mmCIF file of N, CA and C in Angstrom:
data_model
loop_
_atom_site.group_PDB
_atom_site.id
_atom_site.type_symbol
_atom_site.label_atom_id
_atom_site.label_comp_id
_atom_site.label_asym_id
_atom_site.label_seq_id
_atom_site.Cartn_x
_atom_site.Cartn_y
_atom_site.Cartn_z
ATOM 1 N N MET A 1 94.872 -106.902 49.455
ATOM 2 C CA MET A 1 95.252 -105.775 50.280
ATOM 3 C C MET A 1 95.532 -106.292 51.687
ATOM 4 N N MET A 2 96.344 -105.576 52.390
ATOM 5 C CA MET A 2 96.728 -105.936 53.743
ATOM 6 C C MET A 2 96.054 -104.970 54.720
ATOM 7 N N VAL A 3 95.776 -105.473 55.931
ATOM 8 C CA VAL A 3 95.128 -104.673 56.969
ATOM 9 C C VAL A 3 95.871 -104.913 58.286
ATOM 10 N N LEU A 4 96.195 -103.832 58.990
ATOM 11 C CA LEU A 4 96.777 -103.932 60.328
ATOM 12 C C LEU A 4 95.698 -103.628 61.346
ATOM 13 N N GLY A 5 95.655 -104.409 62.417
ATOM 14 C CA GLY A 5 94.652 -104.145 63.438
ATOM 15 C C GLY A 5 94.819 -105.043 64.641
ATOM 16 N N TYR A 6 93.883 -104.904 65.532
ATOM 17 C CA TYR A 6 93.861 -105.663 66.781
ATOM 18 C C TYR A 6 92.527 -106.400 66.896
ATOM 19 N N PRO A 7 92.315 -107.474 66.084
ATOM 20 C CA PRO A 7 91.028 -108.161 66.123
ATOM 21 C C PRO A 7 90.735 -108.705 67.522
ATOM 22 N N GLN A 8 89.562 -108.351 68.012
ATOM 23 C CA GLN A 8 89.114 -108.725 69.357
ATOM 24 C C GLN A 8 90.123 -108.287 70.419
ATOM 25 N N GLY A 9 90.899 -107.244 70.125
ATOM 26 C CA GLY A 9 91.857 -106.707 71.089
ATOM 27 C C GLY A 9 93.168 -107.471 71.156
ATOM 28 N N LEU A 10 93.377 -108.432 70.282
ATOM 29 C CA LEU A 10 94.610 -109.224 70.297
ATOM 30 C C LEU A 10 95.728 -108.507 69.554
ATOM 31 N N SER A 11 96.961 -108.722 70.007
ATOM 32 C CA SER A 11 98.115 -108.174 69.305
ATOM 33 C C SER A 11 98.990 -109.323 68.812
ATOM 34 N N ALA A 12 99.932 -109.003 67.938
ATOM 35 C CA ALA A 12 100.784 -110.026 67.341
ATOM 36 C C ALA A 12 101.810 -110.582 68.319
ATOM 37 N N ASN A 13 102.189 -109.798 69.316
ATOM 38 C CA ASN A 13 103.183 -110.265 70.291
ATOM 39 C C ASN A 13 103.071 -109.447 71.576
ATOM 40 N N SER A 14 103.916 -109.752 72.533
ATOM 41 C CA SER A 14 103.842 -109.069 73.830
ATOM 42 C C SER A 14 104.258 -107.603 73.737
ATOM 43 N N ALA A 15 104.927 -107.218 72.645
ATOM 44 C CA ALA A 15 105.303 -105.814 72.461
ATOM 45 C C ALA A 15 104.122 -104.970 71.986
ATOM 46 N N GLY A 16 103.017 -105.622 71.592
ATOM 47 C CA GLY A 16 101.808 -104.895 71.194
ATOM 48 C C GLY A 16 101.708 -104.564 69.718
ATOM 49 N N PHE A 17 102.474 -105.247 68.876
ATOM 50 C CA PHE A 17 102.378 -104.974 67.450
ATOM 51 C C PHE A 17 101.031 -105.458 66.919
ATOM 52 N N PRO A 18 100.468 -104.733 65.936
ATOM 53 C CA PRO A 18 99.178 -105.156 65.373
ATOM 54 C C PRO A 18 99.326 -106.434 64.556
ATOM 55 N N ILE A 19 98.205 -107.085 64.324
ATOM 56 C CA ILE A 19 98.161 -108.308 63.527
ATOM 57 C C ILE A 19 97.933 -107.933 62.073
ATOM 58 N N LEU A 20 98.724 -108.521 61.185
ATOM 59 C CA LEU A 20 98.624 -108.277 59.750
ATOM 60 C C LEU A 20 97.721 -109.336 59.136
ATOM 61 N N ARG A 21 96.666 -108.877 58.460
ATOM 62 C CA ARG A 21 95.724 -109.779 57.798
ATOM 63 C C ARG A 21 95.537 -109.301 56.375
ATOM 64 N N SER A 22 94.862 -110.112 55.555
ATOM 65 C CA SER A 22 94.679 -109.723 54.163
ATOM 66 C C SER A 22 93.256 -109.974 53.703
ATOM 67 N N GLY A 23 92.904 -109.308 52.606
ATOM 68 C CA GLY A 23 91.598 -109.475 51.982
ATOM 69 C C GLY A 23 91.664 -109.012 50.541
ATOM 70 N N ARG A 24 90.627 -109.322 49.804
ATOM 71 C CA ARG A 24 90.559 -108.917 48.393
ATOM 72 C C ARG A 24 89.593 -107.763 48.223
ATOM 73 N N VAL A 25 89.907 -106.894 47.287
ATOM 74 C CA VAL A 25 89.010 -105.787 46.976
ATOM 75 C C VAL A 25 87.720 -106.376 46.420
ATOM 76 N N ALA A 26 86.577 -105.932 46.951
ATOM 77 C CA ALA A 26 85.288 -106.512 46.585
ATOM 78 C C ALA A 26 84.365 -105.536 45.869
ATOM 79 N N SER A 27 84.862 -104.371 45.496
ATOM 80 C CA SER A 27 84.043 -103.394 44.786
ATOM 81 C C SER A 27 84.961 -102.505 43.967
ATOM 82 N N PRO A 28 84.409 -101.728 43.054
ATOM 83 C CA PRO A 28 85.253 -100.784 42.326
ATOM 84 C C PRO A 28 85.852 -99.747 43.282
ATOM 85 N N ILE A 29 87.064 -99.343 43.005
ATOM 86 C CA ILE A 29 87.684 -98.247 43.755
ATOM 87 C C ILE A 29 87.589 -97.034 42.854
ATOM 88 N N GLU A 30 86.758 -96.092 43.253
ATOM 89 C CA GLU A 30 86.508 -94.896 42.449
ATOM 90 C C GLU A 30 87.213 -93.711 43.074
ATOM 91 N N ALA A 31 87.207 -92.608 42.371
ATOM 92 C CA ALA A 31 87.779 -91.382 42.929
ATOM 93 C C ALA A 31 87.046 -91.040 44.216
ATOM 94 N N GLY A 32 87.788 -90.514 45.196
ATOM 95 C CA GLY A 32 87.228 -90.217 46.504
ATOM 96 C C GLY A 32 86.001 -89.320 46.474
ATOM 97 N N VAL A 33 85.933 -88.419 45.513
ATOM 98 C CA VAL A 33 84.796 -87.507 45.448
ATOM 99 C C VAL A 33 83.535 -88.251 45.018
ATOM 100 N N ALA A 34 83.670 -89.182 44.061
ATOM 101 C CA ALA A 34 82.507 -89.907 43.563
ATOM 102 C C ALA A 34 81.966 -90.873 44.608
ATOM 103 N N ASN A 35 82.849 -91.566 45.272
ATOM 104 C CA ASN A 35 82.440 -92.526 46.290
ATOM 105 C C ASN A 35 83.617 -92.687 47.250
ATOM 106 N N PRO A 36 83.520 -92.173 48.463
ATOM 107 C CA PRO A 36 84.672 -92.173 49.364
ATOM 108 C C PRO A 36 84.965 -93.515 50.038
ATOM 109 N N THR A 37 84.275 -94.587 49.650
ATOM 110 C CA THR A 37 84.521 -95.891 50.268
ATOM 111 C C THR A 37 84.613 -96.976 49.207
ATOM 112 N N PHE A 38 85.218 -98.094 49.593
ATOM 113 C CA PHE A 38 85.181 -99.298 48.773
ATOM 114 C C PHE A 38 85.099 -100.486 49.721
ATOM 115 N N LEU A 39 84.811 -101.664 49.160
ATOM 116 C CA LEU A 39 84.605 -102.857 49.978
ATOM 117 C C LEU A 39 85.810 -103.782 49.902
ATOM 118 N N LEU A 40 86.059 -104.465 51.025
ATOM 119 C CA LEU A 40 87.145 -105.426 51.117
ATOM 120 C C LEU A 40 86.565 -106.748 51.620
ATOM 121 N N ASP A 41 86.805 -107.825 50.874
ATOM 122 C CA ASP A 41 86.347 -109.154 51.266
ATOM 123 C C ASP A 41 87.264 -109.624 52.390
ATOM 124 N N PHE A 42 86.785 -109.448 53.607
ATOM 125 C CA PHE A 42 87.654 -109.565 54.761
ATOM 126 C C PHE A 42 86.776 -109.666 55.995
ATOM 127 N N ARG A 43 87.017 -110.633 56.846
ATOM 128 C CA ARG A 43 86.230 -110.771 58.070
ATOM 129 C C ARG A 43 86.684 -109.715 59.072
ATOM 130 N N VAL A 44 85.779 -108.839 59.442
ATOM 131 C CA VAL A 44 86.088 -107.708 60.315
ATOM 132 C C VAL A 44 85.670 -108.035 61.746
ATOM 133 N N PHE A 45 86.560 -107.751 62.678
ATOM 134 C CA PHE A 45 86.282 -107.924 64.095
ATOM 135 C C PHE A 45 86.402 -106.584 64.790
ATOM 136 N N PRO A 46 85.773 -106.433 65.958
ATOM 137 C CA PRO A 46 86.064 -105.243 66.754
ATOM 138 C C PRO A 46 87.577 -105.194 66.996
ATOM 139 N N GLY A 47 88.154 -104.041 66.819
ATOM 140 C CA GLY A 47 89.600 -103.881 66.948
ATOM 141 C C GLY A 47 90.282 -103.723 65.598
ATOM 142 N N ASN A 48 89.577 -104.087 64.500
ATOM 143 C CA ASN A 48 90.125 -103.854 63.167
ATOM 144 C C ASN A 48 89.838 -102.432 62.690
ATOM 145 N N SER A 49 88.749 -101.852 63.169
ATOM 146 C CA SER A 49 88.364 -100.512 62.718
ATOM 147 C C SER A 49 89.466 -99.515 63.017
ATOM 148 N N GLY A 50 89.710 -98.656 62.048
ATOM 149 C CA GLY A 50 90.745 -97.639 62.196
ATOM 150 C C GLY A 50 92.094 -98.099 61.695
ATOM 151 N N GLY A 51 92.193 -99.370 61.315
ATOM 152 C CA GLY A 51 93.468 -99.883 60.823
ATOM 153 C C GLY A 51 93.721 -99.477 59.386
ATOM 154 N N PRO A 52 94.998 -99.289 59.035
ATOM 155 C CA PRO A 52 95.321 -98.926 57.647
ATOM 156 C C PRO A 52 95.130 -100.107 56.705
ATOM 157 N N VAL A 53 94.652 -99.808 55.504
ATOM 158 C CA VAL A 53 94.494 -100.789 54.441
ATOM 159 C C VAL A 53 95.498 -100.388 53.367
ATOM 160 N N PHE A 54 96.401 -101.296 53.034
ATOM 161 C CA PHE A 54 97.484 -100.925 52.129
ATOM 162 C C PHE A 54 97.875 -102.104 51.259
ATOM 163 N N ILE A 55 98.732 -101.803 50.282
ATOM 164 C CA ILE A 55 99.292 -102.853 49.444
ATOM 165 C C ILE A 55 100.800 -102.660 49.448
ATOM 166 N N ALA A 56 101.514 -103.743 49.578
ATOM 167 C CA ALA A 56 102.967 -103.760 49.496
ATOM 168 C C ALA A 56 103.337 -105.028 48.754
ATOM 169 N N ASP A 57 103.713 -104.878 47.503
ATOM 170 C CA ASP A 57 103.975 -106.043 46.674
ATOM 171 C C ASP A 57 105.211 -105.788 45.827
ATOM 172 N N SER A 58 106.251 -106.563 46.052
ATOM 173 C CA SER A 58 107.484 -106.366 45.292
ATOM 174 C C SER A 58 107.453 -107.099 43.948
ATOM 175 N N GLN A 59 106.466 -107.930 43.721
ATOM 176 C CA GLN A 59 106.408 -108.712 42.487
ATOM 177 C C GLN A 59 105.360 -108.188 41.499
ATOM 178 N N ARG A 60 104.840 -107.007 41.720
ATOM 179 C CA ARG A 60 103.782 -106.476 40.867
ATOM 180 C C ARG A 60 104.389 -105.876 39.604
ATOM 181 N N ARG A 61 103.773 -106.146 38.486
ATOM 182 C CA ARG A 61 104.254 -105.598 37.221
ATOM 183 C C ARG A 61 103.213 -104.634 36.669
ATOM 184 N N ARG A 62 103.647 -103.437 36.397
ATOM 185 C CA ARG A 62 102.756 -102.457 35.780
ATOM 186 C C ARG A 62 102.466 -102.873 34.350
ATOM 187 N N PRO A 63 101.284 -102.552 33.824
ATOM 188 C CA PRO A 63 101.012 -102.874 32.416
ATOM 189 C C PRO A 63 102.049 -102.198 31.518
ATOM 190 N N GLY A 64 102.667 -102.961 30.644
ATOM 191 C CA GLY A 64 103.653 -102.425 29.703
ATOM 192 C C GLY A 64 105.067 -102.370 30.250
ATOM 193 N N ALA A 65 105.260 -102.654 31.542
ATOM 194 C CA ALA A 65 106.597 -102.604 32.124
ATOM 195 C C ALA A 65 107.320 -103.921 31.858
ATOM 196 N N ALA A 66 108.634 -103.840 31.611
ATOM 197 C CA ALA A 66 109.428 -105.034 31.334
ATOM 198 C C ALA A 66 109.765 -105.791 32.613
ATOM 199 N N GLU A 67 109.894 -105.080 33.713
ATOM 200 C CA GLU A 67 110.279 -105.708 34.972
ATOM 201 C C GLU A 67 109.243 -105.433 36.053
ATOM 202 N N ALA A 68 109.237 -106.315 37.030
ATOM 203 C CA ALA A 68 108.369 -106.098 38.192
ATOM 204 C C ALA A 68 108.956 -104.980 39.041
ATOM 205 N N GLN A 69 108.090 -104.162 39.584
ATOM 206 C CA GLN A 69 108.518 -103.066 40.447
ATOM 207 C C GLN A 69 107.800 -103.168 41.774
ATOM 208 N N GLU A 70 108.430 -102.638 42.797
ATOM 209 C CA GLU A 70 107.802 -102.643 44.111
ATOM 210 C C GLU A 70 106.667 -101.622 44.120
ATOM 211 N N VAL A 71 105.515 -102.068 44.574
ATOM 212 C CA VAL A 71 104.342 -101.199 44.654
ATOM 213 C C VAL A 71 103.955 -101.092 46.119
ATOM 214 N N GLN A 72 103.865 -99.876 46.629
ATOM 215 C CA GLN A 72 103.454 -99.651 48.008
ATOM 216 C C GLN A 72 102.582 -98.409 48.064
ATOM 217 N N PHE A 73 101.421 -98.536 48.680
ATOM 218 C CA PHE A 73 100.592 -97.363 48.939
ATOM 219 C C PHE A 73 99.524 -97.701 49.957
ATOM 220 N N VAL A 74 99.097 -96.672 50.682
ATOM 221 C CA VAL A 74 97.998 -96.813 51.631
ATOM 222 C C VAL A 74 96.724 -96.473 50.872
ATOM 223 N N ALA A 75 95.797 -97.415 50.828
ATOM 224 C CA ALA A 75 94.559 -97.228 50.081
ATOM 225 C C ALA A 75 93.477 -96.564 50.917
ATOM 226 N N GLY A 76 93.538 -96.750 52.242
ATOM 227 C CA GLY A 76 92.508 -96.164 53.084
ATOM 228 C C GLY A 76 92.565 -96.698 54.494
ATOM 229 N N MET A 77 91.427 -96.583 55.169
ATOM 230 C CA MET A 77 91.310 -97.006 56.560
ATOM 231 C C MET A 77 90.031 -97.831 56.707
ATOM 232 N N LEU A 78 90.151 -98.971 57.372
ATOM 233 C CA LEU A 78 88.989 -99.816 57.617
ATOM 234 C C LEU A 78 88.070 -99.111 58.613
ATOM 235 N N THR A 79 86.827 -98.895 58.237
ATOM 236 C CA THR A 79 85.937 -98.120 59.105
ATOM 237 C C THR A 79 84.790 -98.918 59.700
ATOM 238 N N GLN A 80 84.341 -99.981 59.042
ATOM 239 C CA GLN A 80 83.254 -100.776 59.625
ATOM 240 C C GLN A 80 83.052 -102.064 58.851
ATOM 241 N N GLN A 81 82.216 -102.929 59.398
ATOM 242 C CA GLN A 81 81.853 -104.168 58.722
ATOM 243 C C GLN A 81 80.450 -104.018 58.125
ATOM 244 N N VAL A 82 80.167 -104.826 57.130
ATOM 245 C CA VAL A 82 78.846 -104.809 56.503
ATOM 246 C C VAL A 82 77.984 -105.852 57.202
ATOM 247 N N GLU A 83 76.793 -105.430 57.609
ATOM 248 C CA GLU A 83 75.815 -106.340 58.209
ATOM 249 C C GLU A 83 74.497 -106.181 57.475
ATOM 250 N N LEU A 84 73.775 -107.291 57.352
ATOM 251 C CA LEU A 84 72.454 -107.284 56.743
ATOM 252 C C LEU A 84 71.556 -108.106 57.643
ATOM 253 N N ASN A 85 70.515 -107.500 58.181
ATOM 254 C CA ASN A 85 69.603 -108.166 59.119
ATOM 255 C C ASN A 85 70.362 -108.802 60.286
ATOM 256 N N ASN A 86 71.274 -108.050 60.869
ATOM 257 C CA ASN A 86 72.101 -108.480 61.998
ATOM 258 C C ASN A 86 73.011 -109.665 61.670
ATOM 259 N N GLU A 87 73.269 -109.922 60.401
ATOM 260 C CA GLU A 87 74.189 -110.984 59.996
ATOM 261 C C GLU A 87 75.435 -110.350 59.392
ATOM 262 N N ARG A 88 76.603 -110.773 59.890
ATOM 263 C CA ARG A 88 77.872 -110.273 59.380
ATOM 264 C C ARG A 88 78.155 -110.910 58.027
ATOM 265 N N LEU A 89 78.481 -110.087 57.041
ATOM 266 C CA LEU A 89 78.714 -110.600 55.692
ATOM 267 C C LEU A 89 80.195 -110.809 55.381
ATOM 268 N N GLU A 90 81.075 -110.612 56.361
ATOM 269 C CA GLU A 90 82.510 -110.743 56.175
ATOM 270 C C GLU A 90 83.016 -109.834 55.064
ATOM 271 N N ILE A 91 82.505 -108.627 55.057
ATOM 272 C CA ILE A 91 82.930 -107.583 54.126
ATOM 273 C C ILE A 91 83.202 -106.333 54.958
ATOM 274 N N GLY A 92 84.349 -105.722 54.726
ATOM 275 C CA GLY A 92 84.692 -104.499 55.425
ATOM 276 C C GLY A 92 84.511 -103.294 54.523
ATOM 277 N N ILE A 93 84.161 -102.169 55.134
ATOM 278 C CA ILE A 93 84.063 -100.905 54.403
ATOM 279 C C ILE A 93 85.340 -100.124 54.678
ATOM 280 N N VAL A 94 85.998 -99.709 53.599
ATOM 281 C CA VAL A 94 87.244 -98.966 53.689
ATOM 282 C C VAL A 94 86.986 -97.543 53.211
ATOM 283 N N THR A 95 87.367 -96.572 54.030
ATOM 284 C CA THR A 95 87.283 -95.169 53.617
ATOM 285 C C THR A 95 88.554 -94.840 52.851
ATOM 286 N N ASP A 96 88.382 -94.336 51.634
ATOM 287 C CA ASP A 96 89.483 -94.055 50.726
ATOM 288 C C ASP A 96 90.471 -93.048 51.327
ATOM 289 N N ALA A 97 91.764 -93.291 51.144
ATOM 290 C CA ALA A 97 92.808 -92.433 51.695
ATOM 291 C C ALA A 97 92.699 -90.996 51.183
ATOM 292 N N GLU A 98 92.280 -90.825 49.939
ATOM 293 C CA GLU A 98 92.139 -89.477 49.367
ATOM 294 C C GLU A 98 91.088 -88.680 50.147
ATOM 295 N N PHE A 99 89.988 -89.335 50.486
ATOM 296 C CA PHE A 99 88.924 -88.675 51.251
ATOM 297 C C PHE A 99 89.437 -88.282 52.635
ATOM 298 N N ILE A 100 90.216 -89.168 53.267
ATOM 299 C CA ILE A 100 90.775 -88.886 54.591
ATOM 300 C C ILE A 100 91.747 -87.704 54.516
ATOM 301 N N ARG A 101 92.621 -87.706 53.488
ATOM 302 C CA ARG A 101 93.562 -86.578 53.315
ATOM 303 C C ARG A 101 92.816 -85.267 53.137
ATOM 304 N N ASP A 102 91.753 -85.276 52.332
ATOM 305 C CA ASP A 102 90.969 -84.047 52.118
ATOM 306 C C ASP A 102 90.329 -83.565 53.418
ATOM 307 N N ALA A 103 89.800 -84.503 54.216
ATOM 308 C CA ALA A 103 89.180 -84.131 55.490
ATOM 309 C C ALA A 103 90.203 -83.535 56.448
ATOM 310 N N ILE A 104 91.388 -84.133 56.518
ATOM 311 C CA ILE A 104 92.436 -83.592 57.389
ATOM 312 C C ILE A 104 92.876 -82.226 56.887
ATOM 313 N N GLY A 105 92.928 -82.061 55.573
ATOM 314 C CA GLY A 105 93.275 -80.760 55.000
ATOM 315 C C GLY A 105 92.301 -79.670 55.407
ATOM 316 N N LEU A 106 91.028 -80.019 55.521
ATOM 317 C CA LEU A 106 90.035 -79.035 55.967
ATOM 318 C C LEU A 106 90.295 -78.609 57.410
ATOM 319 N N LEU A 107 90.775 -79.540 58.241
ATOM 320 C CA LEU A 107 91.078 -79.204 59.630
ATOM 321 C C LEU A 107 92.258 -78.251 59.728
ATOM 322 N N ASP A 108 93.183 -78.335 58.768
ATOM 323 C CA ASP A 108 94.360 -77.479 58.788
ATOM 324 C C ASP A 108 94.093 -76.065 58.298
ATOM 325 N N GLN A 109 92.974 -75.849 57.633
ATOM 326 C CA GLN A 109 92.658 -74.512 57.121
ATOM 327 C C GLN A 109 92.249 -73.605 58.260
ATOM 328 N N PRO A 110 92.631 -72.315 58.165
ATOM 329 C CA PRO A 110 92.200 -71.399 59.223
ATOM 330 C C PRO A 110 90.682 -71.260 59.228
ATOM 331 N N ARG A 111 90.153 -71.143 60.404
ATOM 332 C CA ARG A 111 88.704 -70.997 60.559
ATOM 333 C C ARG A 111 88.313 -69.581 60.148
ATOM 334 N N PRO A 112 87.253 -69.430 59.350
ATOM 335 C CA PRO A 112 86.827 -68.079 58.970
ATOM 336 C C PRO A 112 86.358 -67.321 60.206
ATOM 337 N N ALA A 113 86.641 -66.025 60.187
ATOM 338 C CA ALA A 113 86.237 -65.181 61.317
ATOM 339 C C ALA A 113 84.720 -65.107 61.389
ATOM 340 N N ASP A 114 84.201 -65.059 62.595
ATOM 341 C CA ASP A 114 82.763 -64.888 62.778
ATOM 342 C C ASP A 114 82.374 -63.495 62.319
ATOM 343 N N PRO A 115 81.203 -63.366 61.678
ATOM 344 C CA PRO A 115 80.782 -62.031 61.238
ATOM 345 C C PRO A 115 80.573 -61.135 62.455
ATOM 346 N N PRO A 116 80.850 -59.818 62.277
ATOM 347 C CA PRO A 116 80.669 -58.919 63.418
ATOM 348 C C PRO A 116 79.198 -58.870 63.843
ATOM 349 N N VAL A 117 78.999 -58.774 65.119
ATOM 350 C CA VAL A 117 77.651 -58.692 65.671
ATOM 351 C C VAL A 117 77.253 -57.219 65.655
ATOM 352 N N PRO A 118 76.113 -56.886 65.011
ATOM 353 C CA PRO A 118 75.712 -55.476 64.959
ATOM 354 C C PRO A 118 75.378 -54.966 66.362
ATOM 355 N N ALA A 119 75.777 -53.715 66.597
ATOM 356 C CA ALA A 119 75.469 -53.101 67.894
ATOM 357 C C ALA A 119 73.971 -52.813 67.940
ATOM 358 N N VAL A 120 73.350 -53.200 69.005
ATOM 359 C CA VAL A 120 71.913 -53.000 69.177
ATOM 360 C C VAL A 120 71.727 -52.003 70.311
ATOM 361 N N ALA A 121 70.940 -50.968 70.032
ATOM 362 C CA ALA A 121 70.670 -49.980 71.073
ATOM 363 C C ALA A 121 69.856 -50.636 72.169
ATOM 364 N N PRO A 122 70.200 -50.363 73.436
ATOM 365 C CA PRO A 122 69.432 -50.969 74.522
ATOM 366 C C PRO A 122 67.986 -50.492 74.484
ATOM 367 N N THR A 123 67.096 -51.377 74.768
ATOM 368 C CA THR A 123 65.684 -51.002 74.798
ATOM 369 C C THR A 123 65.382 -50.364 76.145
ATOM 370 N N PRO A 124 64.555 -49.350 76.150
ATOM 371 C CA PRO A 124 64.234 -48.709 77.425
ATOM 372 C C PRO A 124 63.493 -49.689 78.335
ATOM 373 N N ALA A 125 63.763 -49.568 79.613
ATOM 374 C CA ALA A 125 63.103 -50.440 80.583
ATOM 375 C C ALA A 125 61.608 -50.158 80.565
ATOM 376 N N THR A 126 60.819 -51.184 80.627
ATOM 377 C CA THR A 126 59.362 -51.027 80.644
ATOM 378 C C THR A 126 58.857 -51.391 82.024
ATOM 379 N N HIS A 127 57.754 -50.766 82.378
ATOM 380 C CA HIS A 127 57.133 -51.028 83.673
ATOM 381 C C HIS A 127 55.921 -51.898 83.428
ATOM 382 N N ASP A 128 55.816 -52.993 84.164
ATOM 383 C CA ASP A 128 54.719 -53.917 83.989
ATOM 384 C C ASP A 128 53.495 -53.331 84.692
ATOM 385 N N VAL A 129 52.607 -52.734 83.905
ATOM 386 C CA VAL A 129 51.418 -52.123 84.493
ATOM 387 C C VAL A 129 50.354 -53.150 84.832
ATOM 388 N N SER A 130 50.430 -54.327 84.287
ATOM 389 C CA SER A 130 49.393 -55.330 84.552
ATOM 390 C C SER A 130 49.396 -55.725 86.030
ATOM 391 N N ALA A 131 50.511 -55.593 86.694
ATOM 392 C CA ALA A 131 50.553 -55.925 88.108
ATOM 393 C C ALA A 131 49.760 -54.955 88.949
ATOM 394 N N ASN A 132 49.476 -53.765 88.409
ATOM 395 C CA ASN A 132 48.763 -52.745 89.154
ATOM 396 C C ASN A 132 47.275 -52.696 88.848
ATOM 397 N N ILE A 133 46.818 -53.506 87.891
ATOM 398 C CA ILE A 133 45.417 -53.449 87.520
ATOM 399 C C ILE A 133 44.567 -53.971 88.663
ATOM 400 N N GLY A 134 43.590 -53.181 89.029
ATOM 401 C CA GLY A 134 42.658 -53.572 90.092
ATOM 402 C C GLY A 134 43.173 -53.249 91.478
ATOM 403 N N HIS A 135 44.327 -52.664 91.594
ATOM 404 C CA HIS A 135 44.868 -52.294 92.908
ATOM 405 C C HIS A 135 45.062 -50.790 92.929
ATOM 406 N N PRO A 136 44.682 -50.196 94.034
ATOM 407 C CA PRO A 136 44.872 -48.741 94.130
ATOM 408 C C PRO A 136 46.364 -48.404 94.216
ATOM 409 N N ILE A 137 46.754 -47.362 93.572
ATOM 410 C CA ILE A 137 48.129 -46.903 93.585
ATOM 411 C C ILE A 137 48.187 -45.604 94.367
ATOM 412 N N ALA A 138 49.072 -45.581 95.315
ATOM 413 C CA ALA A 138 49.236 -44.338 96.109
ATOM 414 C C ALA A 138 50.074 -43.372 95.337
ATOM 415 N N ASP A 139 49.759 -42.085 95.513
ATOM 416 C CA ASP A 139 50.538 -41.026 94.851
ATOM 417 C C ASP A 139 51.823 -40.775 95.555
#
């Protein structure tokens, strides 16, 4: 898989294009609902997070296909690196594109109206009689 990003804030050229890097899938890729992330064997640096993880391969052959076909899709977004006891394991966590699409879809839905607030009758004003205890009150 390929990853675009700005490792350690570096860009590919003076125009600011991201750096293209690659890694291998290091875990099963399951449906987004079952597990919204998968692992990529890839050294992650600050600046890689948020980058798209995709595949673009013109030489890929589908099972049963007679000819190679171009395969292109965005698999997800690099979200963090894996660390164990403060040691970097050179494994990135990728959030599945399906999960991201579903989350964005929730943002596009209209917000449900707030339930009406019941009208509450005002409570009558009370007089604090404790302030008058032990003090004479004039008529």
